[in-house]
Coordinates of C-alpha atoms in Angstrom, one line a residue:
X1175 CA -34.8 43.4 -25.2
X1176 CA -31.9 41.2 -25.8
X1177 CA -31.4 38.9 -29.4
X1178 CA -32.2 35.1 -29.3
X1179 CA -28.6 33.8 -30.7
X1180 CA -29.0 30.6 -32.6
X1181 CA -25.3 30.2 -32.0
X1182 CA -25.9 29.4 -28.1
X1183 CA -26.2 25.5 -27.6
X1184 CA -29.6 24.4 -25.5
X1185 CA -27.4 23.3 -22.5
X1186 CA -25.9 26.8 -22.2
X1187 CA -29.1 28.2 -23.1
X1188 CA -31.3 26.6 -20.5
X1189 CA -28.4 27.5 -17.5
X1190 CA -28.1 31.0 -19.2
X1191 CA -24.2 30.7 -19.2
X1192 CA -21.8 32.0 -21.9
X1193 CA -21.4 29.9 -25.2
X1194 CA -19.2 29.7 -27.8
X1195 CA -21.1 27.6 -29.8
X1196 CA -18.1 25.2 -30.9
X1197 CA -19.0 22.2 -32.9
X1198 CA -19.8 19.6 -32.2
X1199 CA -20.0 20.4 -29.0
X1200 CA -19.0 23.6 -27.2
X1201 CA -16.0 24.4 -25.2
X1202 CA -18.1 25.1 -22.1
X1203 CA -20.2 21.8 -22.0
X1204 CA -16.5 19.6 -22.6
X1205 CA -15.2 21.6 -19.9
X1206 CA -18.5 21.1 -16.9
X1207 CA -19.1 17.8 -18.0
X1208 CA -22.5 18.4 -19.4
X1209 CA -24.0 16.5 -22.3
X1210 CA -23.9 19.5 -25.2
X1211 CA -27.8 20.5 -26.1
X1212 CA -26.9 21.4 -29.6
X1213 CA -27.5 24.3 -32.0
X1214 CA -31.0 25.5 -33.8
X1215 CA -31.0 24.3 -37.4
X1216 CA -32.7 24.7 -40.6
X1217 CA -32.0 21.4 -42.1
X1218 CA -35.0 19.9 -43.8
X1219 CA -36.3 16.9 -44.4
X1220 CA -39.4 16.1 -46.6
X1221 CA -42.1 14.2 -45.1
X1222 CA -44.3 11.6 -47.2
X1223 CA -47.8 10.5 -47.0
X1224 CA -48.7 6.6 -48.2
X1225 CA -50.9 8.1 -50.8
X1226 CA -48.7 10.7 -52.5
X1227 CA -44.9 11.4 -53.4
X1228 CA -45.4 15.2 -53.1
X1229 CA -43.8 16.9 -50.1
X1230 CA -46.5 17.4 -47.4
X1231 CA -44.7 19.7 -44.7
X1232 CA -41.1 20.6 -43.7
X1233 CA -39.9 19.3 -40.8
X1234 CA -37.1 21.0 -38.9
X1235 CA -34.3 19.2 -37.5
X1236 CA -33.1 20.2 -34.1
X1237 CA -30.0 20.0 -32.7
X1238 CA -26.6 18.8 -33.1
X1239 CA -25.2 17.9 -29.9
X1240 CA -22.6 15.8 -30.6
X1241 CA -21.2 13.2 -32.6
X1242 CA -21.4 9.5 -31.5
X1243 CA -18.3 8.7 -30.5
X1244 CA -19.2 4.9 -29.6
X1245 CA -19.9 4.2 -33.1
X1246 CA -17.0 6.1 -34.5
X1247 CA -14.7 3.9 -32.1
X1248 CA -16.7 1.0 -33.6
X1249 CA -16.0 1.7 -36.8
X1250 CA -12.7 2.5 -36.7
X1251 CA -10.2 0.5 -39.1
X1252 CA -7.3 1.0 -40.8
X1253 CA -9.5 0.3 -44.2
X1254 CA -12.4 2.3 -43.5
X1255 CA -15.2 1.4 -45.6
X1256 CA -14.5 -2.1 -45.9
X1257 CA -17.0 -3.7 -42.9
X1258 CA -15.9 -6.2 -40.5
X1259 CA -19.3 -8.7 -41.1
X1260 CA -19.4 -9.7 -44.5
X1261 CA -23.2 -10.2 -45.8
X1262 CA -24.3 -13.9 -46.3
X1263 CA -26.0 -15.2 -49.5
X1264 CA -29.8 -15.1 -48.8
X1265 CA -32.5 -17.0 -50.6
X1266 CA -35.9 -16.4 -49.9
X1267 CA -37.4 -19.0 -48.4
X1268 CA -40.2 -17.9 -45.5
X1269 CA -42.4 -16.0 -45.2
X1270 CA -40.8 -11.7 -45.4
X1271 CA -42.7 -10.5 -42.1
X1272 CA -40.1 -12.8 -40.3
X1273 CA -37.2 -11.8 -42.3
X1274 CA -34.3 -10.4 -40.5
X1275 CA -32.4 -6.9 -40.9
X1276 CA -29.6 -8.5 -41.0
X1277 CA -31.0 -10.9 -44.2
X1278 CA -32.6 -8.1 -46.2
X1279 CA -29.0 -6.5 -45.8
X1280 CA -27.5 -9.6 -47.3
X1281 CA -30.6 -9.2 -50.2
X1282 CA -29.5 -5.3 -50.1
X1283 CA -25.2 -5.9 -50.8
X1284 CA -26.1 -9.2 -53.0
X1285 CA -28.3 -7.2 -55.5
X1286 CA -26.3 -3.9 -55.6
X1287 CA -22.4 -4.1 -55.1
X1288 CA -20.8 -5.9 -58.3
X1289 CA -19.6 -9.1 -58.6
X1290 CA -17.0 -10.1 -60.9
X1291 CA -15.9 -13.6 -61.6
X1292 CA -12.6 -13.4 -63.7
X1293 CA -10.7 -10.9 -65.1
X1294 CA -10.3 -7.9 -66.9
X1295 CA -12.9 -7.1 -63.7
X1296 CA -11.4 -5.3 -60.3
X1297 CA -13.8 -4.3 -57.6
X1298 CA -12.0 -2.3 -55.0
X1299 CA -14.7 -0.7 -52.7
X1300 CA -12.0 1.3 -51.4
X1301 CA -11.3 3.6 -54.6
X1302 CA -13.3 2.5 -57.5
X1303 CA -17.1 3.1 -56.9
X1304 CA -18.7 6.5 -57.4
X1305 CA -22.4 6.0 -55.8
X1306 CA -22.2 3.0 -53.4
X1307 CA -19.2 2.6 -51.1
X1308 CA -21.8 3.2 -48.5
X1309 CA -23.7 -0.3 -49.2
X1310 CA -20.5 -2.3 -48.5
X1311 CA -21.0 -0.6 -44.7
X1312 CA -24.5 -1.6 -43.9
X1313 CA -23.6 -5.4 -42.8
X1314 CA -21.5 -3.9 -40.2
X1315 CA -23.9 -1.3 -39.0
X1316 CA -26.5 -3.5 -39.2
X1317 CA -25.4 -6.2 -37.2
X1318 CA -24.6 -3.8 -33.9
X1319 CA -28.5 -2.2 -34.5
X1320 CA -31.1 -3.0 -32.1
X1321 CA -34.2 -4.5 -33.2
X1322 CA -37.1 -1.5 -34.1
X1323 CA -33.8 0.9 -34.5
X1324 CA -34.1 3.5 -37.9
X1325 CA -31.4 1.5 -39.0
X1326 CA -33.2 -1.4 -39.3
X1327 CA -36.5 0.6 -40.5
X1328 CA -34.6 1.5 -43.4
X1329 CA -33.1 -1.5 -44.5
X1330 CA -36.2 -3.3 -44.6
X1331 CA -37.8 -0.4 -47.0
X1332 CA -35.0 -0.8 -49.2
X1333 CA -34.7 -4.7 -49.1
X1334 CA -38.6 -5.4 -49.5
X1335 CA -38.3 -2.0 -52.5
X1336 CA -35.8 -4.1 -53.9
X1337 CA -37.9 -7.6 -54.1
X1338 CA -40.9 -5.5 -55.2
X1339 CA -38.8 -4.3 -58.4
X1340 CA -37.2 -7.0 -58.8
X1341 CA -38.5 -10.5 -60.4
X1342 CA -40.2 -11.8 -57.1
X1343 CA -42.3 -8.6 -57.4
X1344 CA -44.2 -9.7 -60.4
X1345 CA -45.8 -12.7 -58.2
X1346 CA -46.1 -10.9 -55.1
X1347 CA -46.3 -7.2 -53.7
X1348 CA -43.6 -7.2 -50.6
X1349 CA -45.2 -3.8 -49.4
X1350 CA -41.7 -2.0 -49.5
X1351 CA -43.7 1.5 -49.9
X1352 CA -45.7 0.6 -46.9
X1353 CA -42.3 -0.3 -45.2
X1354 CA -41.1 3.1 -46.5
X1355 CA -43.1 5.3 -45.4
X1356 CA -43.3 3.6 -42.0
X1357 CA -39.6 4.4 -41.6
X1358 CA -40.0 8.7 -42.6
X1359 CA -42.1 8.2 -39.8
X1360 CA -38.9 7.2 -37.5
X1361 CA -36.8 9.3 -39.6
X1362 CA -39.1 12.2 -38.4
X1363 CA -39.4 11.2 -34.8
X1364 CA -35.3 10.4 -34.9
X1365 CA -34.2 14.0 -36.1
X1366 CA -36.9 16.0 -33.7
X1367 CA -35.6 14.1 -30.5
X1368 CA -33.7 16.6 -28.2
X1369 CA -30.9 13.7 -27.7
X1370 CA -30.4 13.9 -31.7
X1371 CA -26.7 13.6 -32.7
X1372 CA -25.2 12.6 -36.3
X1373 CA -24.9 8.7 -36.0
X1374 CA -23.7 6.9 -38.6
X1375 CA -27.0 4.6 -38.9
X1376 CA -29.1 7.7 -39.3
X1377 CA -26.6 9.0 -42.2
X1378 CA -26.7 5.4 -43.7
X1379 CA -30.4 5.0 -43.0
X1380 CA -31.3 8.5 -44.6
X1381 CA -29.1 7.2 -48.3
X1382 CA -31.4 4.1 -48.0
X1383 CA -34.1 5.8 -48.5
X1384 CA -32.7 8.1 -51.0
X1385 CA -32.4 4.9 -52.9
X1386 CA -35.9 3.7 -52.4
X1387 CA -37.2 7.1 -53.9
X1388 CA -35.4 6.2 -57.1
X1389 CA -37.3 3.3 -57.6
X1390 CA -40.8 4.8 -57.3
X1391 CA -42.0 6.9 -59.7
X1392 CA -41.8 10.4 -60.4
X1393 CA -39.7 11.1 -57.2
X1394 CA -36.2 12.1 -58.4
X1395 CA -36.9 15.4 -56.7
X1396 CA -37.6 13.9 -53.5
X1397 CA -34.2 11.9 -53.9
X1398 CA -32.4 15.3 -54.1
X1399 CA -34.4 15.8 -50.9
X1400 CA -32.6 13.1 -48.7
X1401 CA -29.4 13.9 -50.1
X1402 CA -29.7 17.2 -49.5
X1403 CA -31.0 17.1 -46.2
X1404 CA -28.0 14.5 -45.5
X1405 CA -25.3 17.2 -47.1
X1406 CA -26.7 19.9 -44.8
X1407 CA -26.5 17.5 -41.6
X1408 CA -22.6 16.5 -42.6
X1409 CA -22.0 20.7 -43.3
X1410 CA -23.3 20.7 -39.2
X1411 CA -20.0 19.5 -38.0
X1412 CA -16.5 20.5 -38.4
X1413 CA -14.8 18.3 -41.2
X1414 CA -12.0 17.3 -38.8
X1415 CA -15.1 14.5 -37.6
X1416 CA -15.2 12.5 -40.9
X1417 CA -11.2 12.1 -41.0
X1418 CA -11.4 8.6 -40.1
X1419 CA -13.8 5.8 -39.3
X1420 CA -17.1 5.1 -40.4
X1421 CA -17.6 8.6 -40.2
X1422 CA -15.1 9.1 -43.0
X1423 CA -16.5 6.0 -45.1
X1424 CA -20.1 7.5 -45.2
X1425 CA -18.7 11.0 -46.3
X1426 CA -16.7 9.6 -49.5
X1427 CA -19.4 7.0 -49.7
X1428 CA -21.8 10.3 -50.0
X1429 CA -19.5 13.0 -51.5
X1430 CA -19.8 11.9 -55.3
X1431 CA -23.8 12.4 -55.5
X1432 CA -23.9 15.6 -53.1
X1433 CA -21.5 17.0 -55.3
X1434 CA -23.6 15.8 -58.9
X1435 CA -26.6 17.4 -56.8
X1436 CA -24.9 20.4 -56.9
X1437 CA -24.0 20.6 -59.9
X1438 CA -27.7 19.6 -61.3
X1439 CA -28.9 22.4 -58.8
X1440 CA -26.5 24.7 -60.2
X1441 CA -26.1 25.6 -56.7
X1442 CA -22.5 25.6 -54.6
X1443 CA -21.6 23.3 -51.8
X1444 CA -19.8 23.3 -48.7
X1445 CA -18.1 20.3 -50.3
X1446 CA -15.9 22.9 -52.6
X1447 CA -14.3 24.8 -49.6
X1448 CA -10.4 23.6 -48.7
X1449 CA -11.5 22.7 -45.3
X1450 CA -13.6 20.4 -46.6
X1451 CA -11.2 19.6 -49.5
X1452 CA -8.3 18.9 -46.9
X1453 CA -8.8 18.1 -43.5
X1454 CA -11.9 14.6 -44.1
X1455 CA -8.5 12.8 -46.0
X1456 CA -6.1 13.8 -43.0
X1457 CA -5.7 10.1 -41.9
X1458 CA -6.4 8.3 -45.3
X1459 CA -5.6 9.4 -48.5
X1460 CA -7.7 9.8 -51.2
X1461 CA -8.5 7.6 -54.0
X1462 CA -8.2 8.3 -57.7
X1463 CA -11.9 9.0 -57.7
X1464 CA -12.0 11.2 -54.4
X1465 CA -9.2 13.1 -56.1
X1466 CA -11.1 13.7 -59.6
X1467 CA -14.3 14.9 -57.0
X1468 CA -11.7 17.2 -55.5
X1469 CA -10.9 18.7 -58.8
X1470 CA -14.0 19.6 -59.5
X1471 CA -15.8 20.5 -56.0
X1472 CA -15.6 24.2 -56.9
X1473 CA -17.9 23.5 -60.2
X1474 CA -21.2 24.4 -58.9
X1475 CA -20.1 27.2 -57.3
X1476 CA -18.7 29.1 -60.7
X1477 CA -22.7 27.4 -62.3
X1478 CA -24.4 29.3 -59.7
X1479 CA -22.3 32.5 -60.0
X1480 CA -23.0 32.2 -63.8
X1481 CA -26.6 32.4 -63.2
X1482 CA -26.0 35.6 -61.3
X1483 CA -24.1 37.5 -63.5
X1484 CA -27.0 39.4 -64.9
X1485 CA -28.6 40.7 -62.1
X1486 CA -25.2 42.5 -61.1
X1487 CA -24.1 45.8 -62.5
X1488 CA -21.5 45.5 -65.7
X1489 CA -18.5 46.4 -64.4
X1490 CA -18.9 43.9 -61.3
X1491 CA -20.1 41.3 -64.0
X1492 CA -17.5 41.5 -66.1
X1493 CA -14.8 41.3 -63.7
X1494 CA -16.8 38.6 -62.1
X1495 CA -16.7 36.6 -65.5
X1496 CA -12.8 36.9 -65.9
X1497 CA -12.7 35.4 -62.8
X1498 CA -15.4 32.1 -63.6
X1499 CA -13.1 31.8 -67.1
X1500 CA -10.0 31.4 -65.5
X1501 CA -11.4 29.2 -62.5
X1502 CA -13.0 26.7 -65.3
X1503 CA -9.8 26.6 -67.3
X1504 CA -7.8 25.5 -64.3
X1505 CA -10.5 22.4 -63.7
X1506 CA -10.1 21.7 -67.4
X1507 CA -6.0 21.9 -67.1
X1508 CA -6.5 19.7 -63.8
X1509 CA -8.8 17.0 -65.5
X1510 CA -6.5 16.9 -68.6
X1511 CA -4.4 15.6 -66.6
X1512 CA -6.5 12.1 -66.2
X1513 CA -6.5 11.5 -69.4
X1514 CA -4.5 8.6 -70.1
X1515 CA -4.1 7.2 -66.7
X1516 CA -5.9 4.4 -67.5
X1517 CA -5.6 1.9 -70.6
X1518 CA -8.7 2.7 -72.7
X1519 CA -9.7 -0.4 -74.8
X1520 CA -12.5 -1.4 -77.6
X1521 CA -15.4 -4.2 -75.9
X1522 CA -13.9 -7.3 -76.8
X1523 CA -15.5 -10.1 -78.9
X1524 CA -17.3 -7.1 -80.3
X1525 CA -17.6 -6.8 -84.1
X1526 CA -18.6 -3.4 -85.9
X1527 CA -19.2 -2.1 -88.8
X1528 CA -17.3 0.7 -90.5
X1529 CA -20.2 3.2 -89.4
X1530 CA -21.5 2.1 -86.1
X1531 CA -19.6 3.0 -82.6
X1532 CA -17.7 0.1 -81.3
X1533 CA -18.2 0.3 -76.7
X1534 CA -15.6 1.1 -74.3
X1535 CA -13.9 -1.3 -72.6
X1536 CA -12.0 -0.8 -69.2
X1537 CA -9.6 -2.9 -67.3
X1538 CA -11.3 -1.7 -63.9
X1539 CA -14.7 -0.3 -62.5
X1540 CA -12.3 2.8 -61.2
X1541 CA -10.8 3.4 -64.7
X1542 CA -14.6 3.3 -66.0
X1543 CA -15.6 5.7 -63.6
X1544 CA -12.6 8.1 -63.6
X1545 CA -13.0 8.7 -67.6
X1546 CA -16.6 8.5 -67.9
X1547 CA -17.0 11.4 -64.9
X1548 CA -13.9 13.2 -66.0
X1549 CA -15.7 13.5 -69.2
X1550 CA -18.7 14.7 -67.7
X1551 CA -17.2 17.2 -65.8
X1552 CA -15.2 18.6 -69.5
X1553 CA -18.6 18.8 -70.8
X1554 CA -19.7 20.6 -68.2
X1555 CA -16.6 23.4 -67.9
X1556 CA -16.9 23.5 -71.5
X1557 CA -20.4 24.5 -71.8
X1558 CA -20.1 27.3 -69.0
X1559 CA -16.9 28.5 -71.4
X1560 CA -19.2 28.9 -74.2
X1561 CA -21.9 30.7 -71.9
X1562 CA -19.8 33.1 -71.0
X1563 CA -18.3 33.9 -74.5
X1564 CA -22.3 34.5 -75.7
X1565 CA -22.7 36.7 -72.6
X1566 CA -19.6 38.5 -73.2
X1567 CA -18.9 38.3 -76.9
X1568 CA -16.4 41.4 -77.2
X1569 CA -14.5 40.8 -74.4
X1570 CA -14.1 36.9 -74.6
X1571 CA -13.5 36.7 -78.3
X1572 CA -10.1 38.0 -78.1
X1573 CA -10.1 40.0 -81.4
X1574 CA -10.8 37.3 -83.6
X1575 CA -12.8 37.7 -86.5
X1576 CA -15.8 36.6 -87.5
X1577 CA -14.6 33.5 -89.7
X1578 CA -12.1 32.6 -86.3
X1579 CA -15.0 32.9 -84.3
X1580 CA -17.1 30.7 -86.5
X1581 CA -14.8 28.0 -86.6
X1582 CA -14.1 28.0 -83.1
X1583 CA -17.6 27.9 -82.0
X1584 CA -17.6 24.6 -84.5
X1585 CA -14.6 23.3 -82.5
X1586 CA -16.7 23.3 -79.7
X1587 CA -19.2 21.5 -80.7
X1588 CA -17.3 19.0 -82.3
X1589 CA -15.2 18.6 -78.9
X1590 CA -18.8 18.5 -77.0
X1591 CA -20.1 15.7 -79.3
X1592 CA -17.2 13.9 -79.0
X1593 CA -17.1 13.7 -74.7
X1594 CA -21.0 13.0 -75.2
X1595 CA -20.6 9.9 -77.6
X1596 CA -17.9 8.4 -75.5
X1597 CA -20.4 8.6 -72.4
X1598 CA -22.7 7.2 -74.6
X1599 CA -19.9 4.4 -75.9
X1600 CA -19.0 3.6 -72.1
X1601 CA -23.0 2.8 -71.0
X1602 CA -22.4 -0.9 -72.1
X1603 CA -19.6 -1.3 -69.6
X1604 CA -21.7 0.1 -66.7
X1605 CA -25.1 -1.9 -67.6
X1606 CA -23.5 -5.1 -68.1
X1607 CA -25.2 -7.7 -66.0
X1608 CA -22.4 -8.4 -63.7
X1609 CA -23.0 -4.3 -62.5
X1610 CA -25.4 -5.4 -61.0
X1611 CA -27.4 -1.9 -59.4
X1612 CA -24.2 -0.4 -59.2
X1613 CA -23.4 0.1 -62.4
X1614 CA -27.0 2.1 -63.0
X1615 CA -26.9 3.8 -60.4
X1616 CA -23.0 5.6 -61.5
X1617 CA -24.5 5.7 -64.9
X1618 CA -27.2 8.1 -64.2
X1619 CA -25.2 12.1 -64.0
X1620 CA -22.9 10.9 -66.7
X1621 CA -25.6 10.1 -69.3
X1622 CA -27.8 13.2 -68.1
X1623 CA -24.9 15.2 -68.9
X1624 CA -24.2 13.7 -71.7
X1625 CA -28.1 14.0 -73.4
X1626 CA -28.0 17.8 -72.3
X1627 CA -24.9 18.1 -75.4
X1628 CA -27.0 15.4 -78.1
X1629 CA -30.2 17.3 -77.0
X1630 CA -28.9 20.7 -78.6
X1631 CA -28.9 18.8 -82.3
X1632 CA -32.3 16.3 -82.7
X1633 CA -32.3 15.6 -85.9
X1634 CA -28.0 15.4 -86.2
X1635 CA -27.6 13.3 -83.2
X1636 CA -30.2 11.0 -84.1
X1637 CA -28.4 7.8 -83.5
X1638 CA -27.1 8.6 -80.4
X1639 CA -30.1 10.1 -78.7
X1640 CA -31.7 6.6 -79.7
X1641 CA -28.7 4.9 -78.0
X1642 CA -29.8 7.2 -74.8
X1643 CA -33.2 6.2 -74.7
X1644 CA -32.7 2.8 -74.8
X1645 CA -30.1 3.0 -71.6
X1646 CA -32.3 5.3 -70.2
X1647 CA -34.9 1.8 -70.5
X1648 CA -32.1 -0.1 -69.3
X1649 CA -31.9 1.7 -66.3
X1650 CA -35.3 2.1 -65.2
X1651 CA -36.0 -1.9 -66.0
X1652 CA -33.5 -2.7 -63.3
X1653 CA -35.6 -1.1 -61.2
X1654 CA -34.5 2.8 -61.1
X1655 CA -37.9 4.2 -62.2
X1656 CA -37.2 7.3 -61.0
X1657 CA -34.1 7.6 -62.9
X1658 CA -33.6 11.4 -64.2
X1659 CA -34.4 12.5 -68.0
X1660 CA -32.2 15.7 -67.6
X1661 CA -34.3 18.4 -70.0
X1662 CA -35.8 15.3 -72.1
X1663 CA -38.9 16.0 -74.0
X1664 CA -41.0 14.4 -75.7
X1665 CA -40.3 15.6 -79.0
X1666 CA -36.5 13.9 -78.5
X1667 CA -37.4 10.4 -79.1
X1668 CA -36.6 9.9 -82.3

């Protein structure tokens, strides 16, 4: 009996030839001529119902033929993210069955990318934004869709989700669930069919809808669902493919949240390996902010390894714990090295008292997001540094006593308070009115992260857990009701 290989591409396999299953497409079907079949795959994507959020069944997605090179060659561009069409102002004014794709994009880019009349704001789609660059892209992709396309399935979920949350939705229901859930049904029928290949419409399509789960209830989870069903259909290919383009603009466009998904997962990602580090920024450099992610790509790894270290036997875990300290110090002595890159200011016009915490102020949306993640992150190495002293008290304590020890643990703290209240002093900056979704949407891991240190002291961090709450408010009235509460209870509202 001879072994099913899941390695062999469905060309090769259905002419029962040799394969070397080379991605994206294998050395034997590039030499014949033949269209690559693809390979088996367990990606997953969750599939809805109308009447319930909950997952209903897996569906598997097969094949990965190929890339399409058409629309790579379309999007190419020597600024890639920045599209070609620029999205029109749109007013409604007829009725939305008739409403264009290409007009619920323009409601889709007027409602989430930021607009800033004068200075100190600077929008650079380029560099500056952590959870959006993809957006800027759908005018573009949009405009060289077919009618009845997934492309254009999407957009009109998100465009009518957007109307429905926003303040036409008070006087009329725009039926964006219904339009929703009409589009997993392409989604489904898109990543079954034997021609599948990764498109850049079904990648932008698939965030569009992770976007739409965050503004129905109770679905955060199945918003980690899309994105992670998106990472593991990027981790398909060779990282070569997303080195310039579109293809490149929807992977840094994507990279920030798959990495804060794995880092909420506690889980590691393809996204920390140097392949993956090196070769998608071959042809274009990375930003400020791709270079912070790039830091810090190997963080969820070293949580997840954590989490093992007390199933394996003591020596292992030990030695294994050496190792975690001194990868986590070398992503603190890598983000210590942003600090002061950027010109940190008070809010201006903004009069405080002696005892209340004046707001961060930032001369650009990329210095906003480069401290307020970088001090996310330090929260996040720190904590693990602490975890690992508690695991391994007499090894990690270095001799100190127990007065040294005391006072260090109260260092920590002090230093974790102090990343958590400037999160919490740089929430004004991202909520302002002129953020538009945008600045929500970045603001979400950050303040998580940041509640996960408050939450450790109710009754001491009183003020600021209040402060947390009412962002937390903010954010969902701008239509994110989704929006994660980290390990909020209920017993934290104080």
């Amino acid at each position: 009996m001879k072994g099913r290989q899941d390695n062999v591409c469905q060309t090769c396999r259905s002419h029962k030839i040799g394969c070397d299953g080379a991605m994206p497409s294998c050395t034997q079907c590039c030499r014949t001529g033949r269209k690559c079949g693809g390979y088996k795959s367990t990606a997953v994507f969750v599939y809805y119902t109308a009447n319930s959020h909950a997952p209903k069944k897996l569906l598997p997605l097969i094949g990965a033929p190929g890339v399409d090179r058409a629309a790579r060659r379309i999007g190419d561009n020597d600024h890639p993210g920045v599209p070609s069409l620029q999205a029109e102002p749109f007013q409604i004014s007829q009725p939305i069955d008739t409403t264009s794709p290409n007009e619920l994009t323009s409601i889709i880019v007027g409602r989430f990318v930021p607009k800033f009349h004068e200075p100190p704001f600077l929008f650079d789609s380029g560099t500056s934004q952590v959870c959006g660059a993809w957006v800027e892209m759908l005018p573009s992709i949009v405009a060289r869709a077919n009618s009845g396309e997934l492309i254009t399935a999407a957009v009109r979920a998100f465009g009518l989700t957007l109307l429905d949350r926003g303040p036409e939705g008070k006087s009329k229901n725009f039926r964006g669930l219904e339009a929703y859930v009409a589009t997993l049904e392409k989604l489904s029928s898109t990543l079954q069919s034997p021609e599948n290949c990764f498109r850049i419409e079904t990648a932008a399509a698939v965030v569009c809808l992770a976007m739409v789960e965050l503004m129905l209830p109770k679905s955060d989870s199945n918003t980690l669902a899309h994105f992670g069903g998106l990472g593991a259909l990027i981790n398909m290919y060779s990282p070569e493919v997303f080195d310039s383009g579109d293809f490149h603009a929807i992977f840094v466009g994507c990279r920030p949240v798959l990495i804060f998904q794995a880092l909420t997962a506690r889980k590691s990602t393809f996204l920390g390996r140097e392949e993956w580090l090196r070769a998608p920024f071959r042809q274009h450099s990375p930003s400020e902010l791709q270079m912070l992610l790039g830091d810090v790509a190997v963080l969820s790894g070293i949580l997840e390894g954590i989490d093992d270290l007390q199933t394996l036997a003591p020596e292992t875990a030990l030695k294994s714990a050496y190792e975690f300290k001194l990868t986590l110090s070398e992503v603190l002595v890598r983000l210590s090295k942003w600090e002061g890159q950027f010109e940190l200011k008070k809010k201006p016009g903004h009069i405080v008292s002696q005892r209340e915490l004046s707001d961060f102020w930032f001369p650009s949306l990329l210095a906003a997001n480069v401290y307020i993640h970088m001090w996310a992150f330090q929260i996040v190495c720190f904590t693990e540094l602490a975890k690992l002293s508690k695991l391994f008290p007499h090894c990690f304590c270095d001799g100190r006593s127990d007065l040294e020890i005391s006072e260090a643990w109260e260092e920590h703290n002090t230093r974790l308070y102090g990343l958590a209240t400037n999160i919490c002093q740089s929430m004004e900056y991202l909520l302002q009115d002129e953020m538009l979704l945008y600045g929500p949407a970045a603001a979400m891991w950050p303040l998580a992260t940041a509640y996960t240190v408050l939450i450790e002291d109710v009754e001491g961090n009183k003020e600021q857990i209040k402060l947390y709450w009412d962002f937390l408010s903010r954010i969902r009235n701008r239509g994110f009701l989704s929006v994660p509460v980290s390990t909020a209870d209920a017993h934290s509202r104080v």
